[in-house]
mmCIF file with all atom_site columns, C-alpha atoms in Angstrom:
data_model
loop_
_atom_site.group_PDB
_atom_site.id
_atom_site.type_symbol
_atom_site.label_atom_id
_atom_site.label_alt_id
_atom_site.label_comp_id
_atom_site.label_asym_id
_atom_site.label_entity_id
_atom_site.label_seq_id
_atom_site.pdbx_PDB_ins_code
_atom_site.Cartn_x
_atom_site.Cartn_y
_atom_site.Cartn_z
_atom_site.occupancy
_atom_site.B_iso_or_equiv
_atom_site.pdbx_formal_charge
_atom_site.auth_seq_id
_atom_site.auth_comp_id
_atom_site.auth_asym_id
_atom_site.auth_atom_id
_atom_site.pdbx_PDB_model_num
ATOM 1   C CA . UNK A 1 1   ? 44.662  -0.325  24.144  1.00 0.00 ? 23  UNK A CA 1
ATOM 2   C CA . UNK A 1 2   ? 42.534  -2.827  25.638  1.00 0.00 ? 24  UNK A CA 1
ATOM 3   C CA . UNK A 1 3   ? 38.874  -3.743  24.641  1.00 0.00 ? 25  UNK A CA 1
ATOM 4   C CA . UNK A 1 4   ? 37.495  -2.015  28.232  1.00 0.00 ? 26  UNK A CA 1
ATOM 5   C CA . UNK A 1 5   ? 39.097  1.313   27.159  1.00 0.00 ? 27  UNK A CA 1
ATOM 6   C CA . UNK A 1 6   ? 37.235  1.205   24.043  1.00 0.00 ? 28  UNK A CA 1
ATOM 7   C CA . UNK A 1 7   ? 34.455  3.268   23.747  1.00 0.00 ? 29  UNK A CA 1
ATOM 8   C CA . UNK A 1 8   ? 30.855  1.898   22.691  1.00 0.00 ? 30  UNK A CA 1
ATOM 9   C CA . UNK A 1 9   ? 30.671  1.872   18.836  1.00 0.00 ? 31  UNK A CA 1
ATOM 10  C CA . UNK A 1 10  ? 33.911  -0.186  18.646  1.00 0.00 ? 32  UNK A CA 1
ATOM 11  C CA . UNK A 1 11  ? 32.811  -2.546  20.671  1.00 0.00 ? 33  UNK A CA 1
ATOM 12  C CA . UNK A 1 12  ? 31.897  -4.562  17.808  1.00 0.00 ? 34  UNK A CA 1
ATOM 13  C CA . UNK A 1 13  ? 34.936  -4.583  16.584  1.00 0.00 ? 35  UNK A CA 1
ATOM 14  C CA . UNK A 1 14  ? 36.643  -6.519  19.754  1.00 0.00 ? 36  UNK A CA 1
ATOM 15  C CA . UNK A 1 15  ? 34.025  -9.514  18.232  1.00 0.00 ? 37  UNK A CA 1
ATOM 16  C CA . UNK A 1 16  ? 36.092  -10.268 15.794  1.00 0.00 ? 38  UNK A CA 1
ATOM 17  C CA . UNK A 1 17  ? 39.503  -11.495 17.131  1.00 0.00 ? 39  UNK A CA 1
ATOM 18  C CA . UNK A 1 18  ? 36.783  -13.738 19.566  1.00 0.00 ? 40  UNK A CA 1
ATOM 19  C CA . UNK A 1 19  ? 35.777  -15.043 16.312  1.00 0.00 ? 41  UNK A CA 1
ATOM 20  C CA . UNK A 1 20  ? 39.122  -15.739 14.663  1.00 0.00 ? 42  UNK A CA 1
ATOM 21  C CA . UNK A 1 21  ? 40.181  -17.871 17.648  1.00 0.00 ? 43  UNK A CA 1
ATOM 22  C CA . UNK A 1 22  ? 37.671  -20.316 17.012  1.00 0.00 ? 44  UNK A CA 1
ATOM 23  C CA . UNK A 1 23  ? 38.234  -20.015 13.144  1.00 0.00 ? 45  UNK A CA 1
ATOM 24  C CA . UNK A 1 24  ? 40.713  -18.784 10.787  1.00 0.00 ? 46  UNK A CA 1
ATOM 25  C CA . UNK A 1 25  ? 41.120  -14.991 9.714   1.00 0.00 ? 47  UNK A CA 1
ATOM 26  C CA . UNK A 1 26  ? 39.311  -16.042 6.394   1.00 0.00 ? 48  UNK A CA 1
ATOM 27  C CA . UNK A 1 27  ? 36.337  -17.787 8.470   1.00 0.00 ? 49  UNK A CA 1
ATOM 28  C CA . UNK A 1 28  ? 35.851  -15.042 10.495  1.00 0.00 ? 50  UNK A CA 1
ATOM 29  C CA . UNK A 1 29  ? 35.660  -12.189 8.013   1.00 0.00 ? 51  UNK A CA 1
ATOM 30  C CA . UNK A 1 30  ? 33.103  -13.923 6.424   1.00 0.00 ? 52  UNK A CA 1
ATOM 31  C CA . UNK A 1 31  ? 30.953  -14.242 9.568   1.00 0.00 ? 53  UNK A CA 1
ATOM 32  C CA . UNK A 1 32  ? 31.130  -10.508 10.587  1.00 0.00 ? 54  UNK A CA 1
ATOM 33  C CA . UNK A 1 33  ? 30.704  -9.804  6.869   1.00 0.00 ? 55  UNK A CA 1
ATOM 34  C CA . UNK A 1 34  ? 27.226  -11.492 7.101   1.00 0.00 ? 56  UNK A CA 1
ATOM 35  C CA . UNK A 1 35  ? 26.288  -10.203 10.107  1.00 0.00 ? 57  UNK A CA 1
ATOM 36  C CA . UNK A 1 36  ? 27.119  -6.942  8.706   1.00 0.00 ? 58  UNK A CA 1
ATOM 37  C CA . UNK A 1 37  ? 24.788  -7.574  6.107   1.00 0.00 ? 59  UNK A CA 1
ATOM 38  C CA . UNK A 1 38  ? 21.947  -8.679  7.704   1.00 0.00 ? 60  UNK A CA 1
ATOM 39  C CA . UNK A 1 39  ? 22.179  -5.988  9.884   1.00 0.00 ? 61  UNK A CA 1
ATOM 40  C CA . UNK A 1 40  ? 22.396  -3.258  7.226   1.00 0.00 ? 62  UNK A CA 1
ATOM 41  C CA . UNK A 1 41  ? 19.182  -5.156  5.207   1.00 0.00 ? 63  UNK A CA 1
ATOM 42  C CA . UNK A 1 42  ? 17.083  -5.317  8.396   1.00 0.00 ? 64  UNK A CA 1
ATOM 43  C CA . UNK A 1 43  ? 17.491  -1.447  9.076   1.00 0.00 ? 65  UNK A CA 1
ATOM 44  C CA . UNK A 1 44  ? 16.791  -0.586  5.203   1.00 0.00 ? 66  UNK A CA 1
ATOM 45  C CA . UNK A 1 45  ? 13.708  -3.149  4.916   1.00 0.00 ? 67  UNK A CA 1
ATOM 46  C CA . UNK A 1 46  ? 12.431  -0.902  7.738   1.00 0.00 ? 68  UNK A CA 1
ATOM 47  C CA . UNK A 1 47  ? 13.422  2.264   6.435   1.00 0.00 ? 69  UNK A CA 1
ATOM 48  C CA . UNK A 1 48  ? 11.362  1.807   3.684   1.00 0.00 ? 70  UNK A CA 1
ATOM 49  C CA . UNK A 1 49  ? 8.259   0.070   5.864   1.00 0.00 ? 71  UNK A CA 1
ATOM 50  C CA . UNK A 1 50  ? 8.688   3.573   7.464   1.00 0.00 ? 72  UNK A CA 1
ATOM 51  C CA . UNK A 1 51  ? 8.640   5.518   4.019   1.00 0.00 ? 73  UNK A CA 1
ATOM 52  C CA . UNK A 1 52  ? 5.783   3.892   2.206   1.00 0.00 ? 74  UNK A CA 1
ATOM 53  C CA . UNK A 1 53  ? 3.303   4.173   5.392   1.00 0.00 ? 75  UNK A CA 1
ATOM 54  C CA . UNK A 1 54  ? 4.239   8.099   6.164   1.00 0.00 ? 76  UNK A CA 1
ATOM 55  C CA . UNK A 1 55  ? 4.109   9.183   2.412   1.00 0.00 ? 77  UNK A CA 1
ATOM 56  C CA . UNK A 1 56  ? 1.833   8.874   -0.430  1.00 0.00 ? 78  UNK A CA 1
ATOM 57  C CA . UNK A 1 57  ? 3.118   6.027   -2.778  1.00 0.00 ? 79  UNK A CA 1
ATOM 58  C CA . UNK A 1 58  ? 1.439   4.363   -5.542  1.00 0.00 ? 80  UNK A CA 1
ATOM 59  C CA . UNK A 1 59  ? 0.069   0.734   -4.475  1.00 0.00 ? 81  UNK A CA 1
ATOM 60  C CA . UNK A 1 60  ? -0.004  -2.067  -7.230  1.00 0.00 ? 82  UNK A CA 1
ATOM 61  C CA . UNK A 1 61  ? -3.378  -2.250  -9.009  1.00 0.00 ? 83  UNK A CA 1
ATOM 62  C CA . UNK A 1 62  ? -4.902  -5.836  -7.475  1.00 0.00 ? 84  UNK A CA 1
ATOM 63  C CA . UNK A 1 63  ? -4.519  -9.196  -9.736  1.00 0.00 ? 85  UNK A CA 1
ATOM 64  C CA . UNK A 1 64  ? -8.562  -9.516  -9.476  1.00 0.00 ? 86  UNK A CA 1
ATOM 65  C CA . UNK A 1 65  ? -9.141  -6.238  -10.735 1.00 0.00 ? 87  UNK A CA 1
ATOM 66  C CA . UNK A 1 66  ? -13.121 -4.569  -10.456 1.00 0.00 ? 88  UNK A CA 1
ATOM 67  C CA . UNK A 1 67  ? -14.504 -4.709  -13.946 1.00 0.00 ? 89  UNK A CA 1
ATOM 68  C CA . UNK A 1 68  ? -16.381 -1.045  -13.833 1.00 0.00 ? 90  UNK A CA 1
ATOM 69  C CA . UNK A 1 69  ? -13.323 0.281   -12.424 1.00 0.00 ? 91  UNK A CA 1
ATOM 70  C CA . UNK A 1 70  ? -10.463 -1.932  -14.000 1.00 0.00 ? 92  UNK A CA 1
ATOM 71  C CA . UNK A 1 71  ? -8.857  -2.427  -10.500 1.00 0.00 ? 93  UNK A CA 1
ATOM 72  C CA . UNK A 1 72  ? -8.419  1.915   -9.701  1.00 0.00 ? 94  UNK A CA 1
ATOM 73  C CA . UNK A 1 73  ? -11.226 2.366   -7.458  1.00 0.00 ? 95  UNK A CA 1
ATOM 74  C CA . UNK A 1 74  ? -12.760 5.503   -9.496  1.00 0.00 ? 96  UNK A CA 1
ATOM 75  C CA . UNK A 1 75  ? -14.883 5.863   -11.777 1.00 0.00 ? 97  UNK A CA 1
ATOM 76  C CA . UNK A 1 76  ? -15.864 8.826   -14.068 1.00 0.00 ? 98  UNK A CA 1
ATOM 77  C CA . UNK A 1 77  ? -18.734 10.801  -12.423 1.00 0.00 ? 99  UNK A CA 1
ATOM 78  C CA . UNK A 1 78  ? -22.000 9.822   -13.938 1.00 0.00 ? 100 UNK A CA 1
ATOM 79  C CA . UNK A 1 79  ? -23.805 13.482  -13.153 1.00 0.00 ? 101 UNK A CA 1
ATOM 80  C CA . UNK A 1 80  ? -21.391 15.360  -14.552 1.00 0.00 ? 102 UNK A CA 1
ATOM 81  C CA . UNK A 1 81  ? -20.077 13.049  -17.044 1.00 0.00 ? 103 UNK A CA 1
ATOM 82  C CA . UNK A 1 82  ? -16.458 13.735  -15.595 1.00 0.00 ? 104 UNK A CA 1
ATOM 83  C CA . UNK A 1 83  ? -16.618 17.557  -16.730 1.00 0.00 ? 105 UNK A CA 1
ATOM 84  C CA . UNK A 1 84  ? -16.708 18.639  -12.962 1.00 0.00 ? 106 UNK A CA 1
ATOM 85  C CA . UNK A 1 85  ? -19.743 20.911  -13.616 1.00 0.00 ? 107 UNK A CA 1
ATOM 86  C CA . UNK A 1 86  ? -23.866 20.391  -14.128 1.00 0.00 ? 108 UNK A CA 1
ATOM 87  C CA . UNK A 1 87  ? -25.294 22.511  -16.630 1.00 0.00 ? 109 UNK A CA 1
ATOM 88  C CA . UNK A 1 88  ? -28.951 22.991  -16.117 1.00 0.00 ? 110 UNK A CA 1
ATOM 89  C CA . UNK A 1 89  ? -30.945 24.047  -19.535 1.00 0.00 ? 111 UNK A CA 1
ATOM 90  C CA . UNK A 1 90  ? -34.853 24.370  -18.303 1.00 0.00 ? 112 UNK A CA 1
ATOM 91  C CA . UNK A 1 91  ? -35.584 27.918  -18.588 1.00 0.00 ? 113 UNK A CA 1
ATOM 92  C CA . UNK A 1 92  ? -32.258 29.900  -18.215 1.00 0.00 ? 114 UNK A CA 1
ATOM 93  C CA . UNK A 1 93  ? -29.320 28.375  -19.177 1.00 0.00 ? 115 UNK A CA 1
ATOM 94  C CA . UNK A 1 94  ? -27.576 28.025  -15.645 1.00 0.00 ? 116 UNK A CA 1
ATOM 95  C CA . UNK A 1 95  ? -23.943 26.260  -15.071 1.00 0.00 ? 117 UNK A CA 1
ATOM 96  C CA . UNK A 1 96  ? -23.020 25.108  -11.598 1.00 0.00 ? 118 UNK A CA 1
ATOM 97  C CA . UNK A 1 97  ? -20.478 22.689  -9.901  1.00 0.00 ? 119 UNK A CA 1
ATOM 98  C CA . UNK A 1 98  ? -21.722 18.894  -9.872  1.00 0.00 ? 120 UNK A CA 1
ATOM 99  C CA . UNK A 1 99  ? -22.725 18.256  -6.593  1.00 0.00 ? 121 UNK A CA 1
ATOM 100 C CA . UNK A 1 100 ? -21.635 14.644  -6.920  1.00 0.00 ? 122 UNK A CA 1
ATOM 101 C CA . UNK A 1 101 ? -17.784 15.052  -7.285  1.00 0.00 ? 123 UNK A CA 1
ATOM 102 C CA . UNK A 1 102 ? -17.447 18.554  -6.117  1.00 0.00 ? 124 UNK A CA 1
ATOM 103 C CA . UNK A 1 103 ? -15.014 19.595  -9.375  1.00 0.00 ? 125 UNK A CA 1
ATOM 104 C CA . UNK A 1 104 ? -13.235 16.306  -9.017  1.00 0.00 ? 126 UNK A CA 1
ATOM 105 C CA . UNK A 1 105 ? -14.630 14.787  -11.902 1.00 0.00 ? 127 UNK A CA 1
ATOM 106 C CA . UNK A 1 106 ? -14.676 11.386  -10.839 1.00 0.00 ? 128 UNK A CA 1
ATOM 107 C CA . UNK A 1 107 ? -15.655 8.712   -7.778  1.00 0.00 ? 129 UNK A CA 1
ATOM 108 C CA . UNK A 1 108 ? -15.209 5.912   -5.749  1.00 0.00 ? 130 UNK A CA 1
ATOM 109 C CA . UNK A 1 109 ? -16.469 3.023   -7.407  1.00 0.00 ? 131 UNK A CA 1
ATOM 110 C CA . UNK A 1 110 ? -20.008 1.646   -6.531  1.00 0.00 ? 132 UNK A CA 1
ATOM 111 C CA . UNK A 1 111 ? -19.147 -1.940  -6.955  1.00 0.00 ? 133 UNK A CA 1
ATOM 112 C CA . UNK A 1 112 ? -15.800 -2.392  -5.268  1.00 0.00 ? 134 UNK A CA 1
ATOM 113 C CA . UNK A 1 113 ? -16.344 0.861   -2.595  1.00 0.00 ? 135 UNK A CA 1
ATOM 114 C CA . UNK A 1 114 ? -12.758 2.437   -3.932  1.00 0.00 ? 136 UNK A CA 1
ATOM 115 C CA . UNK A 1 115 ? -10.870 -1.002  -3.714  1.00 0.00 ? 137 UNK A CA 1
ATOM 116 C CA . UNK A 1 116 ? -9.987  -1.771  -6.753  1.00 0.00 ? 138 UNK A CA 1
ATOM 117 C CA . UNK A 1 117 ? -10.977 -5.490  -6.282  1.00 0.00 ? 139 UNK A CA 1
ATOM 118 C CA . UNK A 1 118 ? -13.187 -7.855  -7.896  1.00 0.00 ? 140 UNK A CA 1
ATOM 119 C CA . UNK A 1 119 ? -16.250 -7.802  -5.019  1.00 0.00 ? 141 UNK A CA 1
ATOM 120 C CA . UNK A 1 120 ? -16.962 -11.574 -3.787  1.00 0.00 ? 142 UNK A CA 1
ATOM 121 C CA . UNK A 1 121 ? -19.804 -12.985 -3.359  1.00 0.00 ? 143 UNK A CA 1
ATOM 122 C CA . UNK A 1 122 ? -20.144 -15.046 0.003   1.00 0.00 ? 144 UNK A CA 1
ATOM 123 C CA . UNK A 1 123 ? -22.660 -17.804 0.747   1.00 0.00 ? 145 UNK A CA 1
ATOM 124 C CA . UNK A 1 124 ? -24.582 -16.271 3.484   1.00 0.00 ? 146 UNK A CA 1
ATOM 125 C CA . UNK A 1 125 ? -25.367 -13.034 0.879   1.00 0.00 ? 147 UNK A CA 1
ATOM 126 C CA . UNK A 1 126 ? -26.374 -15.259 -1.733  1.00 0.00 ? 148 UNK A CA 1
ATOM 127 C CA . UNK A 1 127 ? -28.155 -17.218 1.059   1.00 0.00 ? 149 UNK A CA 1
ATOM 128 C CA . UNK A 1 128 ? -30.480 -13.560 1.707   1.00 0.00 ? 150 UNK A CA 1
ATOM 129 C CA . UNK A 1 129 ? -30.563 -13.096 -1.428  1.00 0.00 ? 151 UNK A CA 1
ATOM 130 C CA . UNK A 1 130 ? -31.839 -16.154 -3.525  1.00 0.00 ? 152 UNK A CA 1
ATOM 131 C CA . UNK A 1 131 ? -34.654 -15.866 0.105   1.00 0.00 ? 153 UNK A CA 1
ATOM 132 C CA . UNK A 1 132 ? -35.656 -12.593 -0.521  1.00 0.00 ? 154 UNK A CA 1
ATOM 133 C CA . UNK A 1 133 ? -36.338 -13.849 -4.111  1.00 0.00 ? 155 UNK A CA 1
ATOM 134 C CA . UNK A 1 134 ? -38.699 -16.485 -3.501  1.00 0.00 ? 156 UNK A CA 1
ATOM 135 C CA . UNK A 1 135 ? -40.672 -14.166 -0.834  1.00 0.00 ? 157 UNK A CA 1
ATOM 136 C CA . UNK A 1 136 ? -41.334 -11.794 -3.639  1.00 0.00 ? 158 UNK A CA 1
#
């Protein structure tokens, strides 16, 4: 059977006597082996590219970590005091769900806005800043 009568995915295949003309069997092997390879790493370093943006996996907590949050991005809820409910004690003792977190018990953080990392300070802020000082 010749390499015309072969049908698409074999194709591949009719590389690698092209390749053991111009080196040994050994040579060769070796070659396609790496090709191989690469090929098969390539299509699993995407698989997973694939995986991680369609699904819900945990990301790695940030090496500059927020300190109210400690690099999470939530913090306990400070109405509720992370119980989920308000109870209101004026007249009639009254229990109701904390408006705040909604029975979720906790928030995004105020100081990194749900990040998890350390907020930086940039000249131009502390520019406005140290200006709106000395108007005061």
């Amino acid at each position: 059977m010749s390499a015309a009568n072969v049908g698409a995915p074999f194709a591949a295949a009719a590389v690698v006597p092209l390749l053991a003309l111009r080196w040994g069997m050994h040579q060769s092997a070796l070659a396609g082996g790496l090709i191989l390879s690469g090929v098969i790493m390539a299509t699993a370093r995407f698989a997973l590219r694939e995986r991680r943006r369609n699904t819900l996996f945990l990301r790695r907590r940030p090496s500059r970590r927020c300190p109210r949050c400690k690099g999470f991005g939530l913090i306990r809820c400070d109405m509720c005091d992370g119980e989920g409910i308000v109870r209101y004690e004026k007249k009639m003792s009254h229990v109701d769900l904390c408006p705040q977190c909604l029975l979720h018990r906790c928030s995004k953080c105020t100081m990194c806005g749900g990040s998890g990392e350390r907020p930086m300070l940039n000249a131009s802020s502390a520019r406005n800043a140290a200006s709106s000082r000395a108007d005061v």
